[in-house]
Amino acid sequence: MIRKTYTYFTALIAGLSDKAARDALLKQQQSLDYCQEEVRILREVLRDEYDCKRLLLNDSQKRRLAVKAKPLGRHILGKITKTFQPDTLLQWYRDLAAKKYDSSSSGRRKSGRPRVSSEIIEQVLRMAKANPSWGYDRIRGVLAHVGLEVGRTTIKRILDDHGIVPDPEQKRRVQWKEFLSSHMHVIAATDFFCTEVMTKFGLVRYMVLFVIDISTRRVEIAGISANPDGEWMKQMARNLTDCFDGFLNGKRYLIHDRDSLFTKDFKEILKSIDVATIKLPPFSPNLNSFAERYVQTVKFEYLDKMIFTSEEQLRYVLSEFDTHYHRERPHMGLDNKIIDPWPQDEEGEIVEFRRLGGLLKSYRRVKKAA
């Protein structure tokens, strides 16, 4: 069960770098965090007594729940919470969490314990969120190393006030960002997209199989066929695993959906070079978000704007877009950088280059002719 969970976990990680998928996944994780916190608090309350009319929470419990609820917003909270009203949760956040360390109030400081500096609060929260497995003493030791003296009890109070409760299980789990950064270079994803080609026999649907390298965003058009079958897929697998120029050389995982074309023979050929195939759960496009995003790009930038009349034309257009995609087009997931840009003269004139009759455009500096 654990191994299967990590398999899906690996696939889920692969989608975090695309902005749209990452935002959707973040909302899902925040929803899950809220539900887990709600269940944990209910267990604490119901352990002592059960009041079917009203659940009474102390300020610490309200604060913890409110911090998890705030990022979700009223709309999502209305769909997932069955215990407290969304407006109630957001009011708790305003009253208990947001105002806890509000230093805007004027007047002399009351007698008693000195106020904790905003720098210490910021650093405690920063370290706790970035390192969930760290305990109070570990955070205290790191802060002391950088010249910030703070007591263990103060650290505990700061985390509690901001809804962060240490979870002993965190030490046994791998964080998503950590897993992604350490495994992205060995993960690839594959999928199909299709297009209609006009022939003398009518419209013929062609299937295009592609593979994308998660870490570099490089894409390989593995094959094009109007009648893909098991034998054709076996040949595609052989091409991808070729010992000299196979696209999957050096990879460990290949993410794919539940299409029946990903046959047992296809998987066995990949397994021969130690590439494990990961079949995603049903109805989970976000888990293959890199491939899904590439298909969206293909359709938006040229596929839906053209009429194909032959397989040769389709192959030519795919080749032109492949060059544009890798050498001329910036990618948001790569900080708007181009994968393999053409060389250019920094002092040259900015020139427009066109492909497919101007459907694809790019710009780079070219040295002026003498």
CSV table of C-alpha atoms in Angstrom, one decimal:
chain,number,residue,atom,x,y,z
A,1,MET,CA,0.0,0.0,0.0
A,2,ILE,CA,2.8,2.4,0.9
A,3,ARG,CA,4.6,1.7,-2.4
A,4,LYS,CA,1.4,2.3,-4.4
A,5,THR,CA,0.9,5.5,-2.6
A,6,TYR,CA,4.4,6.7,-3.4
A,7,THR,CA,3.8,5.8,-7.1
A,8,TYR,CA,0.8,8.1,-7.2
A,9,PHE,CA,2.6,10.6,-5.1
A,10,THR,CA,5.4,10.7,-7.7
A,11,ALA,CA,2.9,11.3,-10.4
A,12,LEU,CA,1.2,14.0,-8.5
A,13,ILE,CA,4.5,15.8,-7.9
A,14,ALA,CA,5.2,16.0,-11.6
A,15,GLY,CA,2.4,18.5,-12.0
A,16,LEU,CA,3.5,21.1,-9.5
A,17,SER,CA,5.6,23.3,-11.7
A,18,ASP,CA,2.9,24.3,-14.2
A,19,LYS,CA,1.2,27.4,-12.8
A,20,ALA,CA,-2.4,26.5,-13.5
A,21,ALA,CA,-2.0,22.9,-12.3
A,22,ARG,CA,0.1,24.0,-9.4
A,23,ASP,CA,-2.6,26.5,-8.3
A,24,ALA,CA,-5.3,23.9,-8.5
A,25,LEU,CA,-3.2,21.4,-6.7
A,26,LEU,CA,-2.4,24.0,-4.0
A,27,LYS,CA,-6.1,24.5,-3.4
A,28,GLN,CA,-6.6,20.8,-3.1
A,29,GLN,CA,-3.9,20.5,-0.6
A,30,GLN,CA,-5.2,23.4,1.4
A,31,SER,CA,-8.6,21.8,1.4
A,32,LEU,CA,-7.1,18.6,2.7
A,33,ASP,CA,-5.2,20.4,5.4
A,34,TYR,CA,-8.3,22.1,6.5
A,35,CYS,CA,-10.3,18.9,6.6
A,36,GLN,CA,-7.5,17.1,8.6
A,37,GLU,CA,-7.4,20.0,11.1
A,38,GLU,CA,-11.1,20.0,11.5
A,39,VAL,CA,-11.2,16.2,12.1
A,40,ARG,CA,-8.3,16.5,14.6
A,41,ILE,CA,-10.0,19.3,16.6
A,42,LEU,CA,-13.4,17.4,16.6
A,43,ARG,CA,-11.6,14.4,18.0
A,44,GLU,CA,-10.2,16.5,20.8
A,45,VAL,CA,-13.6,18.0,21.6
A,46,LEU,CA,-15.5,14.8,21.3
A,47,ARG,CA,-13.0,12.9,23.5
A,48,ASP,CA,-14.3,14.7,26.5
A,49,GLU,CA,-18.0,15.3,25.7
A,50,TYR,CA,-20.4,15.4,22.8
A,51,ASP,CA,-22.9,18.2,22.4
A,52,CYS,CA,-25.1,17.6,19.4
A,53,LYS,CA,-26.3,21.2,19.4
A,54,ARG,CA,-23.1,23.1,19.6
A,55,LEU,CA,-19.4,22.4,19.5
A,56,LEU,CA,-17.4,24.6,21.9
A,57,LEU,CA,-13.8,25.3,20.9
A,58,ASN,CA,-11.2,27.2,22.8
A,59,ASP,CA,-9.2,30.1,21.2
A,60,SER,CA,-6.3,27.9,20.3
A,61,GLN,CA,-8.5,25.5,18.4
A,62,LYS,CA,-10.4,28.2,16.7
A,63,ARG,CA,-7.1,29.9,15.6
A,64,ARG,CA,-5.7,26.6,14.2
A,65,LEU,CA,-8.8,25.9,12.2
A,66,ALA,CA,-9.1,29.5,11.0
A,67,VAL,CA,-5.5,29.6,9.7
A,68,LYS,CA,-6.2,26.5,7.6
A,69,ALA,CA,-9.5,27.9,6.4
A,70,LYS,CA,-8.4,31.4,5.3
A,71,PRO,CA,-6.5,30.5,2.1
A,72,LEU,CA,-9.5,28.5,0.8
A,73,GLY,CA,-11.9,31.4,0.7
A,74,ARG,CA,-15.7,31.5,1.4
A,75,HIS,CA,-16.7,29.7,-1.9
A,76,ILE,CA,-14.6,26.6,-1.3
A,77,LEU,CA,-15.3,26.5,2.4
A,78,GLY,CA,-19.0,26.4,1.6
A,79,LYS,CA,-18.5,23.2,-0.3
A,80,ILE,CA,-16.2,21.3,2.1
A,81,THR,CA,-17.1,22.3,5.7
A,82,LYS,CA,-20.1,20.7,7.3
A,83,THR,CA,-19.4,21.7,10.9
A,84,PHE,CA,-18.9,25.5,10.9
A,85,GLN,CA,-20.1,28.3,8.7
A,86,PRO,CA,-17.5,29.8,6.3
A,87,ASP,CA,-18.3,33.3,7.7
A,88,THR,CA,-17.7,32.1,11.2
A,89,LEU,CA,-14.3,30.6,10.3
A,90,LEU,CA,-13.2,33.8,8.5
A,91,GLN,CA,-14.3,35.9,11.5
A,92,TRP,CA,-12.2,33.7,13.8
A,93,TYR,CA,-9.2,34.4,11.5
A,94,ARG,CA,-9.8,38.1,11.7
A,95,ASP,CA,-10.3,38.1,15.5
A,96,LEU,CA,-7.8,35.5,16.6
A,97,ALA,CA,-5.1,34.9,14.0
A,98,ALA,CA,-4.7,38.1,12.0
A,99,LYS,CA,-4.8,40.4,15.0
A,100,LYS,CA,-2.6,38.3,17.2
A,101,TYR,CA,0.6,40.0,16.3
A,102,ASP,CA,-0.8,43.2,14.9
A,103,SER,CA,1.6,46.0,15.9
A,104,SER,CA,-0.4,48.8,14.5
A,105,SER,CA,-2.1,49.7,17.8
A,106,SER,CA,-0.7,52.8,19.5
A,107,GLY,CA,-0.1,53.5,23.1
A,108,ARG,CA,2.4,52.4,25.7
A,109,ARG,CA,3.3,48.8,26.0
A,110,LYS,CA,1.7,47.1,29.0
A,111,SER,CA,3.9,45.8,31.8
A,112,GLY,CA,4.9,42.2,31.7
A,113,ARG,CA,6.8,40.0,29.2
A,114,PRO,CA,8.6,42.0,26.4
A,115,ARG,CA,6.9,41.8,22.9
A,116,VAL,CA,8.5,39.3,20.6
A,117,SER,CA,10.1,41.1,17.6
A,118,SER,CA,8.6,40.8,14.2
A,119,GLU,CA,11.9,39.4,12.9
A,120,ILE,CA,11.8,36.5,15.3
A,121,ILE,CA,8.2,35.7,14.5
A,122,GLU,CA,8.9,35.8,10.7
A,123,GLN,CA,12.0,33.5,11.0
A,124,VAL,CA,10.2,31.0,13.3
A,125,LEU,CA,7.3,30.7,10.9
A,126,ARG,CA,9.6,30.6,7.9
A,127,MET,CA,11.7,27.7,9.3
A,128,ALA,CA,8.7,25.8,10.6
A,129,LYS,CA,7.0,25.9,7.2
A,130,ALA,CA,10.1,25.1,5.2
A,131,ASN,CA,11.1,22.2,7.6
A,132,PRO,CA,8.0,20.5,9.0
A,133,SER,CA,10.1,17.8,10.7
A,134,TRP,CA,12.0,20.3,12.8
A,135,GLY,CA,11.0,20.5,16.5
A,136,TYR,CA,11.1,23.5,18.8
A,137,ASP,CA,14.6,22.9,20.0
A,138,ARG,CA,15.9,22.5,16.4
A,139,ILE,CA,14.4,25.8,15.4
A,140,ARG,CA,15.7,27.4,18.6
A,141,GLY,CA,19.3,26.2,17.9
A,142,VAL,CA,19.2,27.5,14.3
A,143,LEU,CA,17.9,30.9,15.4
A,144,ALA,CA,20.7,31.1,18.0
A,145,HIS,CA,23.2,30.3,15.3
A,146,VAL,CA,22.1,33.4,13.4
A,147,GLY,CA,22.1,35.6,16.5
A,148,LEU,CA,18.4,35.5,17.4
A,149,GLU,CA,17.9,34.4,21.0
A,150,VAL,CA,14.4,33.0,21.7
A,151,GLY,CA,13.1,30.5,24.2
A,152,ARG,CA,11.5,27.2,23.4
A,153,THR,CA,8.2,28.1,25.0
A,154,THR,CA,8.1,31.3,22.9
A,155,ILE,CA,8.6,29.3,19.7
A,156,LYS,CA,5.8,26.9,20.7
A,157,ARG,CA,3.5,29.8,21.4
A,158,ILE,CA,4.3,31.5,18.0
A,159,LEU,CA,3.6,28.3,16.1
A,160,ASP,CA,0.4,27.6,18.1
A,161,ASP,CA,-0.8,31.1,17.5
A,162,HIS,CA,-0.4,30.7,13.8
A,163,GLY,CA,-2.1,27.3,13.6
A,164,ILE,CA,1.1,25.2,13.1
A,165,VAL,CA,1.1,22.1,15.3
A,166,PRO,CA,4.1,19.7,15.1
A,167,ASP,CA,3.2,16.4,13.5
A,168,PRO,CA,5.4,13.5,14.5
A,169,GLU,CA,4.5,11.8,11.3
A,170,GLN,CA,6.2,14.5,9.3
A,171,LYS,CA,9.6,13.0,10.0
A,172,ARG,CA,8.5,9.9,8.1
A,173,ARG,CA,7.1,11.7,5.1
A,174,VAL,CA,8.8,13.3,2.2
A,175,GLN,CA,7.6,16.9,1.3
A,176,TRP,CA,6.3,17.4,-2.2
A,177,LYS,CA,8.8,20.2,-3.1
A,178,GLU,CA,11.7,18.1,-1.8
A,179,PHE,CA,10.6,15.1,-3.7
A,180,LEU,CA,10.1,17.1,-6.9
A,181,SER,CA,13.5,18.8,-6.7
A,182,SER,CA,15.3,15.5,-6.1
A,183,HIS,CA,13.4,13.3,-8.6
A,184,MET,CA,12.3,15.6,-11.4
A,185,HIS,CA,15.3,14.8,-13.6
A,186,VAL,CA,14.3,11.1,-13.8
A,187,ILE,CA,10.6,11.6,-14.6
A,188,ALA,CA,9.0,11.8,-18.0
A,189,ALA,CA,5.4,11.8,-19.1
A,190,THR,CA,3.6,10.6,-22.2
A,191,ASP,CA,0.2,11.1,-23.8
A,192,PHE,CA,-1.6,11.4,-27.2
A,193,PHE,CA,-3.3,14.2,-29.0
A,194,CYS,CA,-5.3,13.8,-32.2
A,195,THR,CA,-6.2,15.8,-35.2
A,196,GLU,CA,-8.4,15.3,-38.3
A,197,VAL,CA,-6.9,15.2,-41.8
A,198,MET,CA,-9.0,15.7,-44.9
A,199,THR,CA,-8.5,13.0,-47.5
A,200,LYS,CA,-10.3,11.9,-50.6
A,201,PHE,CA,-11.9,9.2,-48.4
A,202,GLY,CA,-13.1,11.8,-45.9
A,203,LEU,CA,-11.8,12.9,-42.5
A,204,VAL,CA,-9.2,10.6,-41.0
A,205,ARG,CA,-8.2,10.9,-37.4
A,206,TYR,CA,-4.4,10.8,-36.7
A,207,MET,CA,-3.0,10.0,-33.3
A,208,VAL,CA,0.2,11.7,-32.2
A,209,LEU,CA,2.2,10.1,-29.4
A,210,PHE,CA,4.6,12.4,-27.6
A,211,VAL,CA,6.9,12.2,-24.5
A,212,ILE,CA,7.9,15.2,-22.4
A,213,ASP,CA,10.9,15.5,-20.1
A,214,ILE,CA,9.6,16.9,-16.8
A,215,SER,CA,12.8,18.7,-15.8
A,216,THR,CA,13.8,20.3,-19.1
A,217,ARG,CA,10.4,20.5,-20.9
A,218,ARG,CA,11.9,18.9,-24.0
A,219,VAL,CA,9.4,17.0,-26.1
A,220,GLU,CA,9.8,14.1,-28.4
A,221,ILE,CA,7.2,13.3,-31.0
A,222,ALA,CA,7.4,9.5,-30.7
A,223,GLY,CA,5.1,8.7,-33.6
A,224,ILE,CA,2.1,9.5,-35.8
A,225,SER,CA,-0.5,7.0,-36.9
A,226,ALA,CA,-4.0,6.8,-38.2
A,227,ASN,CA,-4.3,3.2,-36.8
A,228,PRO,CA,-2.2,2.8,-33.7
A,229,ASP,CA,-2.2,-0.7,-32.2
A,230,GLY,CA,-0.2,-2.9,-30.0
A,231,GLU,CA,2.5,-3.6,-32.5
A,232,TRP,CA,2.9,0.1,-33.4
A,233,MET,CA,3.3,0.9,-29.7
A,234,LYS,CA,5.9,-1.8,-29.3
A,235,GLN,CA,7.9,-0.1,-32.0
A,236,MET,CA,7.5,3.3,-30.3
A,237,ALA,CA,8.8,1.8,-27.1
A,238,ARG,CA,11.8,0.4,-28.9
A,239,ASN,CA,12.6,3.8,-30.4
A,240,LEU,CA,12.2,5.5,-27.0
A,241,THR,CA,14.6,3.0,-25.4
A,242,ASP,CA,17.2,2.9,-28.1
A,243,CYS,CA,20.7,2.7,-26.5
A,244,PHE,CA,22.1,5.5,-28.6
A,245,ASP,CA,19.5,8.2,-28.9
A,246,GLY,CA,16.4,6.9,-27.0
A,247,PHE,CA,14.5,9.8,-25.4
A,248,LEU,CA,14.0,7.8,-22.2
A,249,ASN,CA,17.6,7.0,-21.6
A,250,GLY,CA,18.5,8.0,-18.0
A,251,LYS,CA,14.8,8.2,-16.9
A,252,ARG,CA,13.3,6.1,-14.1
A,253,TYR,CA,9.6,6.8,-14.4
A,254,LEU,CA,7.1,7.3,-17.2
A,255,ILE,CA,3.7,8.7,-16.3
A,256,HIS,CA,0.8,7.8,-18.6
A,257,ASP,CA,-3.0,7.7,-18.4
A,258,ARG,CA,-5.2,4.6,-18.6
A,259,ASP,CA,-5.4,4.4,-22.5
A,260,SER,CA,-5.5,0.8,-23.6
A,261,LEU,CA,-2.7,1.5,-26.1
A,262,PHE,CA,-0.2,1.5,-23.2
A,263,THR,CA,0.0,-2.3,-23.4
A,264,LYS,CA,1.8,-4.8,-21.3
A,265,ASP,CA,4.4,-5.3,-24.1
A,266,PHE,CA,5.0,-1.6,-24.2
A,267,LYS,CA,5.6,-1.5,-20.5
A,268,GLU,CA,7.9,-4.6,-20.6
A,269,ILE,CA,10.1,-3.0,-23.2
A,270,LEU,CA,10.5,0.2,-21.1
A,271,LYS,CA,11.2,-2.0,-18.1
A,272,SER,CA,14.1,-3.5,-19.9
A,273,ILE,CA,16.0,-0.2,-19.4
A,274,ASP,CA,14.7,0.2,-15.8
A,275,VAL,CA,11.9,2.7,-16.7
A,276,ALA,CA,8.9,2.0,-14.5
A,277,THR,CA,5.6,3.0,-16.0
A,278,ILE,CA,3.1,4.8,-13.7
A,279,LYS,CA,-0.6,4.4,-14.7
A,280,LEU,CA,-2.6,7.2,-13.2
A,281,PRO,CA,-5.9,6.9,-11.4
A,282,PRO,CA,-9.1,7.5,-13.4
A,283,PHE,CA,-10.2,11.1,-14.1
A,284,SER,CA,-7.0,12.7,-12.9
A,285,PRO,CA,-5.6,15.0,-15.6
A,286,ASN,CA,-3.9,17.2,-13.1
A,287,LEU,CA,-1.5,14.3,-12.3
A,288,ASN,CA,-0.2,14.4,-15.8
A,289,SER,CA,-0.3,18.2,-16.0
A,290,PHE,CA,3.0,18.6,-18.0
A,291,ALA,CA,1.6,16.5,-20.8
A,292,GLU,CA,-1.8,18.1,-20.6
A,293,ARG,CA,-0.3,21.6,-20.8
A,294,TYR,CA,1.7,20.7,-23.9
A,295,VAL,CA,-1.4,19.4,-25.6
A,296,GLN,CA,-3.2,22.7,-24.7
A,297,THR,CA,-0.2,24.6,-26.2
A,298,VAL,CA,-0.3,22.6,-29.4
A,299,LYS,CA,-4.0,23.1,-29.9
A,300,PHE,CA,-4.1,26.8,-29.0
A,301,GLU,CA,-1.0,27.9,-31.0
A,302,TYR,CA,-1.5,26.0,-34.3
A,303,LEU,CA,-3.5,22.8,-34.3
A,304,ASP,CA,-7.0,24.4,-34.0
A,305,LYS,CA,-6.0,27.1,-36.6
A,306,MET,CA,-5.1,24.8,-39.5
A,307,ILE,CA,-6.8,22.4,-41.9
A,308,PHE,CA,-4.7,19.4,-42.7
A,309,THR,CA,-5.0,17.7,-46.1
A,310,SER,CA,-2.3,15.0,-45.9
A,311,GLU,CA,-0.1,13.2,-43.4
A,312,GLU,CA,2.9,14.8,-45.0
A,313,GLN,CA,1.6,18.2,-44.2
A,314,LEU,CA,0.8,17.2,-40.6
A,315,ARG,CA,4.4,15.9,-40.2
A,316,TYR,CA,5.8,19.1,-41.6
A,317,VAL,CA,3.8,21.3,-39.3
A,318,LEU,CA,4.7,19.2,-36.3
A,319,SER,CA,8.4,19.5,-37.3
A,320,GLU,CA,8.1,23.3,-37.6
A,321,PHE,CA,6.4,23.6,-34.2
A,322,ASP,CA,8.9,21.3,-32.6
A,323,THR,CA,11.7,23.7,-33.7
A,324,HIS,CA,9.7,26.7,-32.5
A,325,TYR,CA,8.9,25.1,-29.2
A,326,HIS,CA,12.5,24.2,-28.3
A,327,ARG,CA,14.4,27.1,-29.9
A,328,GLU,CA,12.2,30.1,-30.1
A,329,ARG,CA,9.4,29.9,-27.6
A,330,PRO,CA,9.8,31.0,-23.9
A,331,HIS,CA,8.3,28.8,-21.3
A,332,MET,CA,6.6,30.0,-18.1
A,333,GLY,CA,7.6,26.9,-16.2
A,334,LEU,CA,11.3,27.7,-17.0
A,335,ASP,CA,11.1,31.3,-15.8
A,336,ASN,CA,10.2,32.4,-19.3
A,337,LYS,CA,13.4,31.0,-20.7
A,338,ILE,CA,13.8,29.2,-24.0
A,339,ILE,CA,14.9,25.6,-23.9
A,340,ASP,CA,17.6,25.7,-26.6
A,341,PRO,CA,17.7,29.2,-28.0
A,342,TRP,CA,19.3,30.2,-31.3
A,343,PRO,CA,22.6,32.1,-30.9
A,344,GLN,CA,22.2,35.8,-31.4
A,345,ASP,CA,24.3,39.0,-31.7
A,346,GLU,CA,23.8,41.2,-28.6
A,347,GLU,CA,24.5,44.3,-30.7
A,348,GLY,CA,22.4,43.2,-33.6
A,349,GLU,CA,19.0,44.4,-34.8
A,350,ILE,CA,15.9,42.8,-33.5
A,351,VAL,CA,14.4,40.7,-36.3
A,352,GLU,CA,11.1,38.9,-36.6
A,353,PHE,CA,11.1,35.3,-37.8
A,354,ARG,CA,8.0,33.5,-39.0
A,355,ARG,CA,7.0,29.9,-39.3
A,356,LEU,CA,3.8,28.4,-40.9
A,357,GLY,CA,3.0,31.6,-42.8
A,358,GLY,CA,3.3,33.8,-39.7
A,359,LEU,CA,1.2,31.6,-37.4
A,360,LEU,CA,4.3,31.2,-35.3
A,361,LYS,CA,6.5,34.2,-34.7
A,362,SER,CA,9.7,34.8,-32.8
A,363,TYR,CA,12.3,37.5,-32.3
A,364,ARG,CA,16.0,37.6,-31.9
A,365,ARG,CA,18.9,39.9,-32.5
A,366,VAL,CA,20.8,39.4,-35.8
A,367,LYS,CA,24.0,41.2,-36.9
A,368,LYS,CA,23.3,43.8,-39.5
A,369,ALA,CA,24.6,43.0,-43.0
A,370,ALA,CA,27.7,45.1,-44.0
